[in-house]
PDB file of C-alpha atoms in Angstrom:
ATOM      1  CA  ALA A   1     148.447  52.540  90.357  1.00 39.00           C
ATOM      2  CA  GLU A   2     147.929  55.976  89.223  1.00 47.00           C
ATOM      3  CA  ALA A   3     149.210  58.844  91.275  1.00 48.00           C
ATOM      4  CA  LYS A   4     146.303  60.970  92.550  1.00 51.00           C
ATOM      5  CA  ASN A   5     147.638  63.267  95.227  1.00 50.00           C
ATOM      6  CA  ALA A   6     150.172  65.741  94.758  1.00 48.00           C
ATOM      7  CA  THR A   7     154.101  65.404  95.540  1.00 50.00           C
ATOM      8  CA  LEU A   8     155.701  68.504  94.171  1.00 52.00           C
ATOM      9  CA  VAL A   9     154.322  72.399  94.472  1.00 54.00           C
ATOM     10  CA  HIS A  10     156.225  73.982  91.266  1.00 49.00           C
ATOM     11  CA  ASN A  11     155.429  77.564  92.857  1.00 53.00           C
ATOM     12  CA  ASP A  12     156.188  79.686  90.042  1.00 59.00           C
ATOM     13  CA  ILE A  13     153.830  78.429  87.562  1.00 64.00           C
ATOM     14  CA  ASN A  14     153.674  81.392  84.652  1.00 63.00           C
ATOM     15  CA  VAL A  15     153.904  81.794  81.114  1.00 65.00           C
ATOM     16  CA  ALA A  16     157.256  82.531  81.301  1.00 63.00           C
ATOM     17  CA  ASN A  17     158.197  79.229  82.337  1.00 60.00           C
ATOM     18  CA  LEU A  18     156.508  77.099  79.701  1.00 61.00           C
ATOM     19  CA  VAL A  19     158.754  75.794  76.669  1.00 61.00           C
ATOM     20  CA  ASN A  20     157.513  74.453  73.588  1.00 61.00           C
ATOM     21  CA  VAL A  21     159.547  71.166  73.019  1.00 61.00           C
ATOM     22  CA  GLU A  22     159.720  70.208  69.284  1.00 67.00           C
ATOM     23  CA  GLY A  23     156.426  71.979  68.446  1.00 68.00           C
ATOM     24  CA  LYS A  24     154.620  68.658  70.012  1.00 68.00           C
ATOM     25  CA  ALA A  25     154.552  69.252  73.967  1.00 66.00           C
ATOM     26  CA  ILE A  26     154.390  72.242  76.473  1.00 64.00           C
ATOM     27  CA  LYS A  27     156.626  71.699  79.449  1.00 62.00           C
ATOM     28  CA  TYR A  28     157.239  73.546  82.708  1.00 58.00           C
ATOM     29  CA  ASN A  29     160.912  74.599  83.108  1.00 62.00           C
ATOM     30  CA  ASP A  30     162.269  76.720  86.022  1.00 56.00           C
ATOM     31  CA  PHE A  31     161.923  74.427  89.236  1.00 50.00           C
ATOM     32  CA  ASN A  32     164.313  76.054  91.285  1.00 50.00           C
ATOM     33  CA  VAL A  33     161.632  77.176  93.846  1.00 49.00           C
ATOM     34  CA  ALA A  34     159.812  74.150  93.558  1.00 49.00           C
ATOM     35  CA  VAL A  35     158.843  72.081  96.910  1.00 50.00           C
ATOM     36  CA  THR A  36     158.292  68.391  97.477  1.00 50.00           C
ATOM     37  CA  LEU A  37     155.492  67.983  99.776  1.00 48.00           C
ATOM     38  CA  ARG A  38     155.510  66.100 102.604  1.00 51.00           C
ATOM     39  CA  TRP A  39     153.163  63.495 103.091  1.00 50.00           C
ATOM     40  CA  ASN A  40     152.426  64.633 106.670  1.00 46.00           C
ATOM     41  CA  LYS A  41     149.468  67.125 105.731  1.00 53.00           C
ATOM     42  CA  THR A  42     149.637  68.774 109.172  1.00 50.00           C
ATOM     43  CA  ARG A  43     152.596  70.567 108.470  1.00 50.00           C
ATOM     44  CA  PRO A  44     153.367  73.343 105.891  1.00 49.00           C
ATOM     45  CA  CYS A  45     155.883  72.278 103.280  1.00 49.00           C
ATOM     46  CA  GLY A  46     158.664  74.705 104.306  1.00 49.00           C
ATOM     47  CA  PHE A  47     158.150  78.242 103.041  1.00 49.00           C
ATOM     48  CA  PRO A  48     155.585  80.702 102.529  1.00 51.00           C
ATOM     49  CA  ILE A  49     154.348  81.673  99.020  1.00 51.00           C
ATOM     50  CA  ARG A  50     156.711  84.475  97.541  1.00 53.00           C
ATOM     51  CA  PHE A  51     155.040  85.817  94.502  1.00 52.00           C
ATOM     52  CA  GLN A  52     155.287  89.713  94.377  1.00 63.00           C
ATOM     53  CA  ASN A  53     152.835  90.357  91.684  1.00 73.00           C
ATOM     54  CA  LYS A  54     149.255  90.786  92.771  1.00 78.00           C
ATOM     55  CA  LEU A  55     148.070  89.825  89.370  1.00 79.00           C
ATOM     56  CA  TRP A  56     149.264  86.264  89.848  1.00 81.00           C
ATOM     57  CA  LYS A  57     148.723  85.696  93.409  1.00 85.00           C
ATOM     58  CA  SER A  58     145.875  83.669  94.492  1.00 89.00           C
ATOM     59  CA  PRO A  59     143.623  85.254  97.152  1.00 91.00           C
ATOM     60  CA  GLU A  60     145.067  82.992  99.874  1.00 88.00           C
ATOM     61  CA  GLU A  61     148.569  84.379  99.166  1.00 84.00           C
ATOM     62  CA  ILE A  62     147.231  87.728  99.174  1.00 86.00           C
ATOM     63  CA  GLN A  63     145.947  87.424 102.567  1.00 86.00           C
ATOM     64  CA  ASN A  64     149.536  85.546 103.450  1.00 80.00           C
ATOM     65  CA  LYS A  65     147.669  82.739 105.068  1.00 71.00           C
ATOM     66  CA  THR A  66     149.210  79.779 103.300  1.00 63.00           C
ATOM     67  CA  TYR A  67     152.420  78.029 102.369  1.00 66.00           C
ATOM     68  CA  ALA A  68     152.779  76.570  98.930  1.00 67.00           C
ATOM     69  CA  SER A  69     150.671  73.754  98.097  1.00 76.00           C
ATOM     70  CA  GLU A  70     148.680  72.051  94.974  1.00 82.00           C
ATOM     71  CA  LYS A  71     145.989  74.625  95.457  1.00 87.00           C
ATOM     72  CA  THR A  72     148.178  77.776  94.876  1.00 86.00           C
ATOM     73  CA  ASP A  73     149.899  76.156  91.835  1.00 85.00           C
ATOM     74  CA  ILE A  74     146.213  75.396  90.303  1.00 91.00           C
ATOM     75  CA  TYR A  75     145.359  78.869  90.715  1.00 92.00           C
ATOM     76  CA  ALA A  76     148.536  79.926  89.068  1.00 89.00           C
ATOM     77  CA  LEU A  77     147.693  77.258  86.136  1.00 90.00           C
ATOM     78  CA  GLY A  78     144.325  79.135  85.967  1.00 94.00           C
ATOM     79  CA  ASN A  79     146.260  82.476  85.111  1.00 91.00           C
ATOM     80  CA  VAL A  80     148.037  80.661  82.250  1.00 90.00           C
ATOM     81  CA  LEU A  81     144.694  79.045  81.085  1.00 93.00           C
ATOM     82  CA  PHE A  82     143.293  82.492  80.760  1.00 94.00           C
ATOM     83  CA  GLN A  83     146.003  83.673  78.544  1.00 90.00           C
ATOM     84  CA  VAL A  84     145.964  80.700  76.374  1.00 88.00           C
ATOM     85  CA  LEU A  85     142.037  81.435  75.971  1.00 93.00           C
ATOM     86  CA  THR A  86     142.329  85.193  75.528  1.00 92.00           C
ATOM     87  CA  ARG A  87     145.939  85.814  74.505  1.00 89.00           C
ATOM     88  CA  HIS A  88     146.363  88.551  77.354  1.00 89.00           C
ATOM     89  CA  GLN A  89     147.115  88.532  81.088  1.00 86.00           C
ATOM     90  CA  PRO A  90     144.208  87.946  83.649  1.00 90.00           C
ATOM     91  CA  TRP A  91     142.970  91.454  85.199  1.00 88.00           C
ATOM     92  CA  THR A  92     144.933  93.397  82.176  1.00 83.00           C
ATOM     93  CA  TRP A  93     142.364  93.514  79.347  1.00 75.00           C
ATOM     94  CA  LEU A  94     138.749  94.030  78.968  1.00 71.00           C
ATOM     95  CA  GLU A  95     137.925  94.919  82.485  1.00 77.00           C
ATOM     96  CA  PRO A  96     134.642  96.709  82.938  1.00 77.00           C
ATOM     97  CA  ASP A  97     136.201  99.654  84.969  1.00 75.00           C
ATOM     98  CA  GLY A  98     139.172  99.710  82.472  1.00 79.00           C
ATOM     99  CA  GLN A  99     143.075  99.280  83.804  1.00 81.00           C
ATOM    100  CA  LEU A 100     143.314  98.221  87.358  1.00 86.00           C
ATOM    101  CA  SER A 101     145.878  98.558  89.885  1.00 88.00           C
ATOM    102  CA  PRO A 102     147.634  95.712  91.730  1.00 88.00           C
ATOM    103  CA  ASP A 103     145.512  96.686  94.751  1.00 91.00           C
ATOM    104  CA  ASP A 104     142.306  96.885  92.769  1.00 91.00           C
ATOM    105  CA  VAL A 105     143.276  93.213  91.488  1.00 91.00           C
ATOM    106  CA  ALA A 106     143.972  92.235  95.059  1.00 93.00           C
ATOM    107  CA  GLN A 107     140.622  93.680  96.331  1.00 94.00           C
ATOM    108  CA  ARG A 108     138.789  91.944  93.539  1.00 93.00           C
ATOM    109  CA  LYS A 109     140.209  88.658  94.149  1.00 93.00           C
ATOM    110  CA  LEU A 110     139.223  88.895  97.621  1.00 95.00           C
ATOM    111  CA  ALA A 111     136.030  89.815  97.078  1.00 96.00           C
ATOM    112  CA  GLY A 112     135.608  86.484  95.281  1.00 96.00           C
ATOM    113  CA  GLY A 113     135.996  88.349  91.858  1.00 94.00           C
ATOM    114  CA  PHE A 114     137.122  86.579  88.483  1.00 95.00           C
ATOM    115  CA  PRO A 115     138.996  88.251  85.531  1.00 94.00           C
ATOM    116  CA  HIS A 116     136.759  89.250  82.781  1.00 93.00           C
ATOM    117  CA  PHE A 117     136.713  86.803  80.080  1.00 94.00           C
ATOM    118  CA  PRO A 118     135.394  88.172  76.713  1.00 93.00           C
ATOM    119  CA  PRO A 119     132.079  86.904  75.226  1.00 93.00           C
ATOM    120  CA  LYS A 120     133.746  84.877  72.190  1.00 94.00           C
ATOM    121  CA  VAL A 121     134.952  82.956  75.171  1.00 94.00           C
ATOM    122  CA  THR A 122     131.818  82.918  77.814  1.00 94.00           C
ATOM    123  CA  GLN A 123     129.376  82.113  74.935  1.00 93.00           C
ATOM    124  CA  SER A 124     131.508  79.956  72.605  1.00 93.00           C
ATOM    125  CA  PRO A 125     129.589  76.707  71.197  1.00 92.00           C
ATOM    126  CA  GLU A 126     132.648  74.939  70.924  1.00 92.00           C
ATOM    127  CA  LEU A 127     133.477  72.237  73.173  1.00 93.00           C
ATOM    128  CA  ALA A 128     137.089  72.878  73.282  1.00 93.00           C
ATOM    129  CA  VAL A 129     136.754  76.376  74.261  1.00 95.00           C
ATOM    130  CA  ALA A 130     133.523  75.844  76.518  1.00 94.00           C
ATOM    131  CA  GLY A 131     135.738  73.095  78.538  1.00 94.00           C
ATOM    132  CA  LEU A 132     138.814  75.060  78.630  1.00 94.00           C
ATOM    133  CA  TYR A 133     136.739  77.950  79.777  1.00 95.00           C
ATOM    134  CA  ARG A 134     135.220  76.107  82.752  1.00 94.00           C
ATOM    135  CA  GLY A 135     138.328  74.491  83.748  1.00 95.00           C
ATOM    136  CA  THR A 136     139.876  77.836  83.870  1.00 95.00           C
ATOM    137  CA  LEU A 137     137.017  78.913  86.070  1.00 94.00           C
ATOM    138  CA  ALA A 138     137.791  76.152  88.417  1.00 95.00           C
ATOM    139  CA  CYS A 139     141.460  76.843  88.628  1.00 95.00           C
ATOM    140  CA  LEU A 140     140.597  80.255  89.485  1.00 96.00           C
ATOM    141  CA  MET A 141     138.000  79.684  92.332  1.00 95.00           C
ATOM    142  CA  PRO A 142     138.644  82.162  95.277  1.00 95.00           C
ATOM    143  CA  ASP A 143     138.329  79.345  97.950  1.00 94.00           C
ATOM    144  CA  PRO A 144     141.173  76.780  97.328  1.00 92.00           C
ATOM    145  CA  GLU A 145     139.159  73.943  98.784  1.00 92.00           C
ATOM    146  CA  LYS A 146     136.839  74.410  95.633  1.00 94.00           C
ATOM    147  CA  ARG A 147     139.610  74.190  93.129  1.00 94.00           C
ATOM    148  CA  PRO A 148     139.968  70.808  91.531  1.00 93.00           C
ATOM    149  CA  SER A 149     143.309  68.889  92.014  1.00 90.00           C
ATOM    150  CA  ALA A 150     145.777  68.489  89.570  1.00 88.00           C
ATOM    151  CA  TYR A 151     144.380  64.789  88.803  1.00 90.00           C
ATOM    152  CA  GLN A 152     140.948  66.048  88.777  1.00 91.00           C
ATOM    153  CA  LEU A 153     141.871  68.966  86.171  1.00 92.00           C
ATOM    154  CA  ALA A 154     143.756  66.733  84.039  1.00 91.00           C
ATOM    155  CA  ASP A 155     141.034  63.807  84.053  1.00 91.00           C
ATOM    156  CA  GLY A 156     138.246  66.305  83.235  1.00 92.00           C
ATOM    157  CA  PHE A 157     140.204  67.941  80.313  1.00 92.00           C
ATOM    158  CA  ARG A 158     140.792  64.193  79.140  1.00 92.00           C
ATOM    159  CA  GLN A 159     137.639  63.598  79.109  1.00 92.00           C
ATOM    160  CA  ILE A 160     136.593  66.564  76.817  1.00 93.00           C
ATOM    161  CA  ILE A 161     139.486  65.644  74.307  1.00 93.00           C
ATOM    162  CA  GLU A 162     137.898  62.169  74.385  1.00 94.00           C
ATOM    163  CA  TRP A 163     134.724  63.302  73.293  1.00 93.00           C
ATOM    164  CA  ILE A 164     136.300  65.721  70.584  1.00 93.00           C
ATOM    165  CA  ASP A 165     138.539  62.949  69.044  1.00 94.00           C
ATOM    166  CA  ASP A 166     135.271  60.654  69.373  1.00 94.00           C
ATOM    167  CA  ASN A 167     133.197  63.353  67.416  1.00 93.00           C
ATOM    168  CA  LYS A 168     130.628  63.170  70.542  1.00 90.00           C
ATOM    169  CA  GLN A 169     127.703  65.356  70.142  1.00 87.00           C
ATOM    170  CA  VAL A 170     127.836  67.125  73.465  1.00 86.00           C
ATOM    171  CA  ALA A 171     126.202  70.324  74.142  1.00 85.00           C
ATOM    172  CA  VAL A 172     127.835  72.982  76.099  1.00 85.00           C
ATOM    173  CA  SER A 173     125.409  73.449  78.788  1.00 80.00           C
ATOM    174  CA  GLU A 174     126.139  69.599  79.375  1.00 80.00           C
ATOM    175  CA  LEU A 175     129.400  70.942  81.036  1.00 80.00           C
ATOM    176  CA  GLY A 176     127.998  72.785  83.665  1.00 69.00           C
ATOM    177  CA  GLU A 177     129.851  72.311  86.877  1.00 68.00           C
ATOM    178  CA  PHE A 178     132.244  69.714  85.022  1.00 72.00           C
ATOM    179  CA  PHE A 179     135.360  70.665  87.123  1.00 79.00           C
ATOM    180  CA  VAL A 180     133.706  71.967  90.430  1.00 72.00           C
ATOM    181  CA  VAL A 181     135.223  70.019  93.450  1.00 70.00           C
TER     182      VAL A 181
END
């Protein structure tokens, strides 16, 4: 049977914790703050989130309303995917109002905002870019309940990769709300 439920929260997903293994695979390291999730979903998993940088925190972390969860890791993964797409950290580049302070970023996140994506990403006709963009947006949803699970995200990316490998003609517009929960 396939595991569809998170059993571990990494709690420090960021670009600095990625390792390129022999040029073939990207893996996470630095599991020293990882938390094993309990199967009892009525209790928190042990300690509150402790990211200090508001650029990386999810909205619920900024509000200090949550304990470590799969959904906070998914938000952090959205930050990493943003960097893959743009080669810049979210909230630090191309923002319409210029450079934002950490407090400005926090306020925008709490108001339901997203970091600014360049038009070459938002308007790309390429299925790979469009799929990664939509997956990134899904990860960065302000409401954690609207973020996909790790399984849903991986399954969506798997489907897009299959379409690309099979040379299937899929219009970018068909992706629509592909990763929306």
